[in-house]
Amino acid sequence: MGRAREIDTGMEGFRFWPGALSASEQTGLLGAVLAAEASAPFYRPVTPGGRAFSVEMTGLGPLGWVSDRAGYRYQPTHPVTGAPWPPMPDALPDLWRDLTGWPEPPDACLVNRYRDGAKMGLHQDLDERDHGAPVLSVSLGDTAVFRIGAAGGGSTRTVRLASGDVCALTGPARLARHGIDRIIAGSSSLVPGGGRINLTLRRAL
Ligand code: MD3
Ligand code: FE
């Protein structure tokens, strides 16, 4: 990741590097994720209320975010296989260090896959111990219509996240309300079978 150029989002703490990853970096990262899928398959979690997410999830690294009838949490094992999550490819902690400068490496990478029609409702990420640590997002595949607004409520706006784009949520934007309205099907041919894969790097514990 040589030359990521940050653009001004106009929202304090919402940092955005469009096109941060080259085509070969995207292919390499996607290959690592799809290789990990053999031992950590995508699955559809349910909310504590019992509704299935339309997004399919898996994880990489020491901890993974899970949701079931018991609630939301981070845990060291895949909820379906019971096995430890596969390691993160080195490119991810490297990217985290280069772009966020945060002194500790991420201990969790949530992998979200959006196939046809999947979306994610407006929410805040509150399950991490230290809300001072950033979250870093890497988009691969089809473009997403991402919605974001201040933590306290009020207006929201949309930003398109395309394959190879990276964004970080830091400082006052860390508790922003955000979600994915929709995926623009066919906008990229990167992901086999179509759709979008998003990686979020976090400090969970
Ligand atoms: C804003 N994922 O996994 S990534 C999530 O594209 C999540 O899959 C979306 O929201 C996705 O929780 C959005 C961009 C993102 C990630 C974390 C954030 C935006 C954020 C944390 C705080 C505020
Ligand atoms: Fe989120």
Short mmCIF file of N, CA, C and O in Angstrom, two decimals, residues 51-121:
data_model
loop_
_atom_site.label_atom_id
_atom_site.label_comp_id
_atom_site.label_asym_id
_atom_site.label_seq_id
_atom_site.Cartn_x
_atom_site.Cartn_y
_atom_site.Cartn_z
N ARG A 51 -33.95 -12.59 14.45
CA ARG A 51 -34.02 -12.33 13.00
C ARG A 51 -32.66 -12.56 12.34
O ARG A 51 -31.64 -12.13 12.87
N ALA A 52 -32.66 -13.22 11.19
CA ALA A 52 -31.40 -13.48 10.49
C ALA A 52 -30.89 -12.20 9.82
O ALA A 52 -31.66 -11.43 9.26
N PHE A 53 -29.60 -11.97 9.91
CA PHE A 53 -28.96 -10.91 9.13
C PHE A 53 -29.04 -11.28 7.64
O PHE A 53 -28.96 -12.47 7.30
N SER A 54 -29.16 -10.28 6.77
CA SER A 54 -29.03 -10.57 5.33
C SER A 54 -27.57 -10.67 4.93
O SER A 54 -27.24 -11.26 3.91
N VAL A 55 -26.69 -10.10 5.74
CA VAL A 55 -25.25 -10.17 5.51
C VAL A 55 -24.73 -11.50 6.05
O VAL A 55 -25.15 -11.95 7.12
N GLU A 56 -23.83 -12.13 5.33
CA GLU A 56 -23.13 -13.33 5.82
C GLU A 56 -21.81 -12.90 6.44
O GLU A 56 -21.17 -11.96 5.95
N MET A 57 -21.42 -13.58 7.50
CA MET A 57 -20.24 -13.14 8.24
C MET A 57 -19.28 -14.28 8.53
O MET A 57 -19.66 -15.44 8.62
N THR A 58 -18.01 -13.90 8.68
CA THR A 58 -17.00 -14.77 9.28
C THR A 58 -15.96 -13.85 9.90
O THR A 58 -16.21 -12.65 10.03
N GLY A 59 -14.84 -14.39 10.33
CA GLY A 59 -13.85 -13.54 10.99
C GLY A 59 -12.45 -14.08 10.84
O GLY A 59 -12.24 -15.24 10.48
N LEU A 60 -11.50 -13.20 11.12
CA LEU A 60 -10.07 -13.52 11.09
C LEU A 60 -9.42 -12.91 12.32
O LEU A 60 -9.85 -11.85 12.78
N GLY A 61 -8.38 -13.58 12.82
CA GLY A 61 -7.64 -13.00 13.94
C GLY A 61 -8.06 -13.60 15.26
O GLY A 61 -8.89 -14.51 15.33
N PRO A 62 -7.49 -13.11 16.37
CA PRO A 62 -7.74 -13.71 17.69
C PRO A 62 -9.21 -13.72 18.09
O PRO A 62 -9.66 -14.65 18.76
N LEU A 63 -9.96 -12.69 17.71
CA LEU A 63 -11.35 -12.57 18.16
C LEU A 63 -12.28 -12.28 16.99
O LEU A 63 -11.89 -11.60 16.03
N GLY A 64 -13.48 -12.78 17.08
CA GLY A 64 -14.49 -12.50 16.06
C GLY A 64 -15.77 -12.02 16.70
O GLY A 64 -16.14 -12.47 17.79
N TRP A 65 -16.46 -11.11 15.99
CA TRP A 65 -17.75 -10.61 16.48
C TRP A 65 -18.83 -11.61 16.11
O TRP A 65 -18.86 -12.10 14.97
N VAL A 66 -19.68 -11.96 17.07
CA VAL A 66 -20.79 -12.87 16.79
C VAL A 66 -22.08 -12.32 17.40
O VAL A 66 -22.05 -11.50 18.33
N SER A 67 -23.18 -12.78 16.85
CA SER A 67 -24.50 -12.41 17.35
C SER A 67 -25.38 -13.65 17.35
O SER A 67 -25.38 -14.42 16.39
N ASP A 68 -26.09 -13.86 18.45
CA ASP A 68 -27.08 -14.94 18.50
C ASP A 68 -28.14 -14.57 19.55
O ASP A 68 -28.15 -13.43 20.03
N ARG A 69 -28.99 -15.53 19.93
CA ARG A 69 -30.07 -15.21 20.89
C ARG A 69 -29.52 -14.67 22.20
O ARG A 69 -30.21 -13.96 22.93
N ALA A 70 -28.27 -15.02 22.51
CA ALA A 70 -27.67 -14.58 23.78
C ALA A 70 -27.13 -13.15 23.72
O ALA A 70 -26.81 -12.58 24.75
N GLY A 71 -27.00 -12.59 22.51
CA GLY A 71 -26.53 -11.21 22.40
C GLY A 71 -25.36 -11.07 21.44
O GLY A 71 -25.02 -11.99 20.72
N TYR A 72 -24.78 -9.87 21.46
CA TYR A 72 -23.62 -9.53 20.64
C TYR A 72 -22.37 -9.66 21.50
O TYR A 72 -22.37 -9.25 22.65
N ARG A 73 -21.30 -10.20 20.95
CA ARG A 73 -20.04 -10.28 21.69
C ARG A 73 -18.88 -10.62 20.77
O ARG A 73 -19.09 -11.00 19.61
N TYR A 74 -17.66 -10.53 21.30
CA TYR A 74 -16.48 -11.05 20.63
C TYR A 74 -16.10 -12.36 21.28
O TYR A 74 -16.15 -12.49 22.51
N GLN A 75 -15.71 -13.34 20.47
CA GLN A 75 -15.27 -14.61 21.03
C GLN A 75 -14.13 -15.20 20.19
O GLN A 75 -13.99 -14.87 19.01
N PRO A 76 -13.33 -16.10 20.76
CA PRO A 76 -12.14 -16.61 20.07
C PRO A 76 -12.42 -17.74 19.08
O PRO A 76 -11.50 -18.19 18.40
N THR A 77 -13.66 -18.19 18.98
CA THR A 77 -13.96 -19.33 18.10
C THR A 77 -15.15 -19.03 17.18
O THR A 77 -16.05 -18.25 17.50
N HIS A 78 -15.15 -19.72 16.04
CA HIS A 78 -16.23 -19.63 15.07
C HIS A 78 -17.49 -20.27 15.67
O HIS A 78 -17.42 -21.39 16.19
N PRO A 79 -18.65 -19.61 15.60
CA PRO A 79 -19.83 -20.13 16.29
C PRO A 79 -20.39 -21.41 15.66
O PRO A 79 -21.12 -22.14 16.34
N VAL A 80 -20.09 -21.70 14.42
CA VAL A 80 -20.62 -22.90 13.77
C VAL A 80 -19.64 -24.07 13.90
O VAL A 80 -20.01 -25.18 14.28
N THR A 81 -18.35 -23.81 13.60
CA THR A 81 -17.36 -24.91 13.63
C THR A 81 -16.76 -25.11 15.02
O THR A 81 -16.23 -26.19 15.31
N GLY A 82 -16.78 -24.09 15.85
CA GLY A 82 -16.14 -24.15 17.16
C GLY A 82 -14.63 -24.01 17.11
O GLY A 82 -13.96 -24.04 18.15
N ALA A 83 -14.07 -23.85 15.92
CA ALA A 83 -12.61 -23.74 15.77
C ALA A 83 -12.16 -22.28 15.96
O ALA A 83 -12.94 -21.36 15.74
N PRO A 84 -10.88 -22.10 16.34
CA PRO A 84 -10.35 -20.73 16.40
C PRO A 84 -10.47 -20.06 15.02
O PRO A 84 -10.39 -20.74 13.99
N TRP A 85 -10.63 -18.75 15.00
CA TRP A 85 -10.67 -18.00 13.73
C TRP A 85 -9.30 -18.12 13.06
O TRP A 85 -8.28 -18.15 13.75
N PRO A 86 -9.25 -18.18 11.74
CA PRO A 86 -7.95 -18.20 11.05
C PRO A 86 -7.20 -16.88 11.30
O PRO A 86 -7.82 -15.87 11.62
N PRO A 87 -5.87 -16.91 11.16
CA PRO A 87 -5.11 -15.67 11.37
C PRO A 87 -5.43 -14.61 10.32
O PRO A 87 -5.85 -14.93 9.21
N MET A 88 -5.20 -13.36 10.68
CA MET A 88 -5.31 -12.28 9.69
C MET A 88 -4.10 -12.33 8.78
O MET A 88 -2.99 -12.53 9.25
N PRO A 89 -4.28 -12.09 7.48
CA PRO A 89 -3.11 -11.91 6.62
C PRO A 89 -2.32 -10.67 7.08
O PRO A 89 -2.92 -9.67 7.49
N ASP A 90 -0.98 -10.73 7.00
CA ASP A 90 -0.12 -9.64 7.48
C ASP A 90 -0.48 -8.28 6.88
O ASP A 90 -0.25 -7.25 7.51
N ALA A 91 -1.01 -8.31 5.66
CA ALA A 91 -1.35 -7.04 4.99
C ALA A 91 -2.32 -6.21 5.82
O ALA A 91 -2.32 -4.97 5.72
N LEU A 92 -3.15 -6.86 6.65
CA LEU A 92 -4.19 -6.11 7.37
C LEU A 92 -3.62 -5.31 8.55
O LEU A 92 -3.86 -4.10 8.63
N PRO A 93 -2.87 -5.95 9.48
CA PRO A 93 -2.24 -5.13 10.52
C PRO A 93 -1.28 -4.09 9.95
O PRO A 93 -1.15 -3.00 10.52
N ASP A 94 -0.64 -4.40 8.82
CA ASP A 94 0.25 -3.41 8.18
C ASP A 94 -0.54 -2.18 7.74
O ASP A 94 -0.13 -1.03 7.97
N LEU A 95 -1.68 -2.44 7.11
CA LEU A 95 -2.54 -1.33 6.64
C LEU A 95 -3.05 -0.51 7.83
O LEU A 95 -3.06 0.73 7.80
N TRP A 96 -3.47 -1.19 8.88
CA TRP A 96 -3.95 -0.55 10.11
C TRP A 96 -2.88 0.39 10.68
O TRP A 96 -3.16 1.54 11.00
N ARG A 97 -1.64 -0.11 10.77
CA ARG A 97 -0.56 0.71 11.32
C ARG A 97 -0.27 1.91 10.42
O ARG A 97 -0.14 3.03 10.88
N ASP A 98 -0.18 1.66 9.11
CA ASP A 98 0.15 2.74 8.18
C ASP A 98 -0.90 3.84 8.19
O ASP A 98 -0.57 5.02 8.09
N LEU A 99 -2.17 3.46 8.24
CA LEU A 99 -3.23 4.47 8.07
C LEU A 99 -3.73 5.05 9.38
O LEU A 99 -4.08 6.23 9.44
N THR A 100 -3.79 4.24 10.44
CA THR A 100 -4.33 4.79 11.70
C THR A 100 -3.23 5.23 12.65
O THR A 100 -3.47 6.09 13.50
N GLY A 101 -2.05 4.59 12.57
CA GLY A 101 -0.98 4.89 13.53
C GLY A 101 -1.29 4.45 14.95
O GLY A 101 -0.55 4.78 15.87
N TRP A 102 -2.37 3.66 15.11
CA TRP A 102 -2.75 3.23 16.48
C TRP A 102 -1.65 2.33 17.05
O TRP A 102 -1.13 1.46 16.35
N PRO A 103 -1.27 2.51 18.34
CA PRO A 103 -0.10 1.80 18.87
C PRO A 103 -0.27 0.28 19.03
O PRO A 103 0.73 -0.42 19.02
N GLU A 104 -1.49 -0.20 19.18
CA GLU A 104 -1.67 -1.66 19.26
C GLU A 104 -2.29 -2.18 17.97
O GLU A 104 -3.10 -1.49 17.35
N PRO A 105 -1.95 -3.42 17.60
CA PRO A 105 -2.52 -3.99 16.38
C PRO A 105 -3.98 -4.39 16.58
O PRO A 105 -4.43 -4.56 17.72
N PRO A 106 -4.73 -4.56 15.51
CA PRO A 106 -6.12 -5.02 15.65
C PRO A 106 -6.14 -6.45 16.19
O PRO A 106 -5.26 -7.25 15.86
N ASP A 107 -7.13 -6.77 17.02
CA ASP A 107 -7.28 -8.14 17.52
C ASP A 107 -8.51 -8.84 16.93
O ASP A 107 -8.81 -9.97 17.29
N ALA A 108 -9.21 -8.17 16.03
CA ALA A 108 -10.38 -8.76 15.39
C ALA A 108 -10.53 -8.20 13.98
O ALA A 108 -10.28 -7.01 13.74
N CYS A 109 -10.91 -9.08 13.06
CA CYS A 109 -11.30 -8.65 11.71
C CYS A 109 -12.62 -9.32 11.38
O CYS A 109 -12.66 -10.54 11.17
N LEU A 110 -13.68 -8.53 11.36
CA LEU A 110 -14.99 -9.04 10.95
C LEU A 110 -15.07 -9.01 9.44
O LEU A 110 -14.71 -8.00 8.82
N VAL A 111 -15.51 -10.10 8.84
CA VAL A 111 -15.64 -10.20 7.39
C VAL A 111 -17.13 -10.29 7.06
O VAL A 111 -17.80 -11.24 7.47
N ASN A 112 -17.62 -9.29 6.36
CA ASN A 112 -19.04 -9.22 5.97
C ASN A 112 -19.17 -9.46 4.47
O ASN A 112 -18.48 -8.81 3.69
N ARG A 113 -20.03 -10.40 4.08
CA ARG A 113 -20.27 -10.63 2.65
C ARG A 113 -21.71 -10.24 2.30
O ARG A 113 -22.65 -10.72 2.92
N TYR A 114 -21.83 -9.36 1.31
CA TYR A 114 -23.13 -8.89 0.83
C TYR A 114 -23.37 -9.49 -0.54
O TYR A 114 -22.72 -9.10 -1.52
N ARG A 115 -24.28 -10.44 -0.62
CA ARG A 115 -24.73 -10.94 -1.92
C ARG A 115 -25.95 -10.12 -2.33
O ARG A 115 -26.29 -9.13 -1.69
N ASP A 116 -26.65 -10.60 -3.37
CA ASP A 116 -27.81 -9.87 -3.89
C ASP A 116 -28.80 -9.47 -2.82
O ASP A 116 -29.34 -10.31 -2.11
N GLY A 117 -29.04 -8.17 -2.70
CA GLY A 117 -30.09 -7.67 -1.82
C GLY A 117 -29.70 -7.51 -0.36
O GLY A 117 -30.50 -7.03 0.43
N ALA A 118 -28.48 -7.92 0.02
CA ALA A 118 -28.10 -7.78 1.43
C ALA A 118 -27.88 -6.32 1.79
O ALA A 118 -27.47 -5.51 0.96
N LYS A 119 -28.18 -5.99 3.03
CA LYS A 119 -27.96 -4.63 3.53
C LYS A 119 -27.70 -4.70 5.02
O LYS A 119 -27.84 -5.76 5.63
N MET A 120 -27.35 -3.56 5.61
CA MET A 120 -27.15 -3.52 7.06
C MET A 120 -27.78 -2.25 7.60
O MET A 120 -27.46 -1.16 7.14
N GLY A 121 -28.69 -2.41 8.54
CA GLY A 121 -29.41 -1.27 9.09
C GLY A 121 -28.50 -0.33 9.88
O GLY A 121 -27.39 -0.70 10.28
#
